[in-house]
Amino acid sequence: MKKLLLMATLATAFLMVTGVQAADSSTKITFAKDSYCGSFTGNIKDGKLFRLWLLPEQNLVIRNVGDDQINVAYVSGPKGRLDADRYDNETSYFTENKGNHYMQVYGNSSHSSVEFCAY
């Protein structure tokens, strides 16, 4: 019994460390005071994982505000991936739950500018 309890404790500790490492590998997006938007400028040619804490029923809009092209691979909320509405230079999602949302975004050059807004 003690051996089983020890193995369960070690497995839980491993999962907790793995979860923290996954969160640390993402880039946190923050909004300036009284703003609904934040942005990132840099190299996302190989893809970049962004993190944004959102409330339920918010409209998350990810916009290309640079000269290259971007592709939003996915947005994942606390309970799974969200469906997207895609337009010319933006992709829109409606959040279902509060918590961290992760966005995987790719660019086609070494310099991209992306805006993240939540309304």
C-alpha positions as semicolon CSV with decimal commas, in nm:
position;residue;x (nm);y (nm);z (nm)
1;M;0,000;0,000;0,000
2;K;0,282;0,241;0,090
3;K;0,454;0,163;-0,241
4;L;0,135;0,243;-0,435
5;L;0,090;0,569;-0,244
6;L;0,451;0,668;-0,312
7;M;0,413;0,595;-0,684
8;A;0,092;0,802;-0,700
9;T;0,264;1,091;-0,521
10;L;0,561;1,082;-0,759
11;A;0,333;1,068;-1,063
12;T;0,135;1,368;-0,937
13;A;0,455;1,564;-0,869
14;F;0,580;1,487;-1,222
15;L;0,253;1,608;-1,376
16;M;0,265;1,929;-1,171
17;V;0,622;2,003;-1,282
18;T;0,534;1,922;-1,644
19;G;0,236;2,161;-1,629
20;V;0,450;2,441;-1,489
21;Q;0,712;2,387;-1,758
22;A;0,444;2,403;-2,030
23;A;0,314;2,733;-1,891
24;D;0,666;2,874;-1,870
25;S;0,731;2,802;-2,239
26;S;0,450;3,036;-2,346
27;T;0,473;3,413;-2,387
28;K;0,229;3,600;-2,164
29;I;0,027;3,873;-2,333
30;T;-0,069;4,167;-2,112
31;F;-0,291;4,468;-2,177
32;A;-0,201;4,824;-2,087
33;K;-0,427;4,989;-1,829
34;D;-0,772;5,069;-1,974
35;S;-0,689;4,883;-2,297
36;Y;-0,854;4,581;-2,452
37;C;-0,548;4,485;-2,657
38;G;-0,190;4,369;-2,624
39;S;0,065;4,290;-2,892
40;F;0,380;4,102;-2,985
41;T;0,643;4,192;-3,242
42;G;0,920;3,949;-3,328
43;N;1,009;3,623;-3,493
44;I;0,725;3,369;-3,502
45;K;0,834;3,195;-3,823
46;D;0,877;2,863;-3,638
47;G;0,562;2,926;-3,434
48;K;0,515;3,079;-3,091
49;L;0,283;2,986;-2,806
50;F;0,111;3,281;-2,637
51;R;-0,085;3,285;-2,310
52;L;-0,369;3,518;-2,211
53;W;-0,599;3,499;-1,909
54;L;-0,960;3,559;-2,018
55;L;-1,313;3,553;-1,879
56;P;-1,600;3,347;-2,020
57;E;-1,800;3,486;-2,315
58;Q;-1,529;3,725;-2,433
59;N;-1,455;3,781;-2,800
60;L;-1,083;3,715;-2,854
61;V;-0,957;3,871;-3,178
62;I;-0,607;3,796;-3,309
63;R;-0,497;4,041;-3,578
64;N;-0,207;4,062;-3,817
65;V;-0,084;4,421;-3,783
66;G;0,243;4,369;-3,973
67;D;0,353;4,336;-4,334
68;D;0,384;3,955;-4,343
69;Q;0,120;3,684;-4,316
70;I;0,029;3,504;-3,995
71;N;-0,158;3,182;-3,925
72;V;-0,332;3,106;-3,597
73;A;-0,294;2,729;-3,565
74;Y;-0,525;2,702;-3,265
75;V;-0,660;2,863;-2,949
76;S;-0,707;2,636;-2,651
77;G;-0,903;2,731;-2,338
78;P;-0,914;2,559;-2,000
79;K;-1,151;2,293;-2,137
80;G;-1,016;2,245;-2,488
81;R;-0,983;2,406;-2,830
82;L;-1,209;2,686;-2,946
83;D;-1,374;2,724;-3,286
84;A;-1,260;3,014;-3,503
85;D;-1,411;3,263;-3,743
86;R;-1,144;3,370;-3,992
87;Y;-1,143;3,699;-4,184
88;D;-0,880;3,875;-4,399
89;N;-0,629;3,983;-4,133
90;E;-0,792;3,853;-3,816
91;T;-0,922;3,543;-3,644
92;S;-1,196;3,560;-3,383
93;Y;-1,289;3,323;-3,098
94;F;-1,555;3,327;-2,825
95;T;-1,430;3,206;-2,489
96;E;-1,632;2,956;-2,289
97;N;-1,449;2,945;-1,955
98;K;-1,233;3,173;-1,747
99;G;-0,865;3,097;-1,722
100;N;-0,551;3,083;-1,930
101;H;-0,598;3,052;-2,304
102;Y;-0,310;2,939;-2,525
103;M;-0,265;3,053;-2,885
104;Q;-0,019;2,895;-3,131
105;V;0,067;3,152;-3,401
106;Y;0,299;3,126;-3,704
107;G;0,438;3,396;-3,932
108;N;0,595;3,369;-4,275
109;S;0,898;3,591;-4,209
110;S;1,143;3,660;-3,929
111;H;0,954;3,975;-3,823
112;S;0,580;3,963;-3,743
113;S;0,343;4,191;-3,555
114;V;0,038;4,039;-3,392
115;E;-0,233;4,207;-3,184
116;F;-0,448;4,021;-2,929
117;C;-0,774;4,191;-2,822
118;A;-1,049;4,074;-2,586
119;Y;-1,387;4,243;-2,578
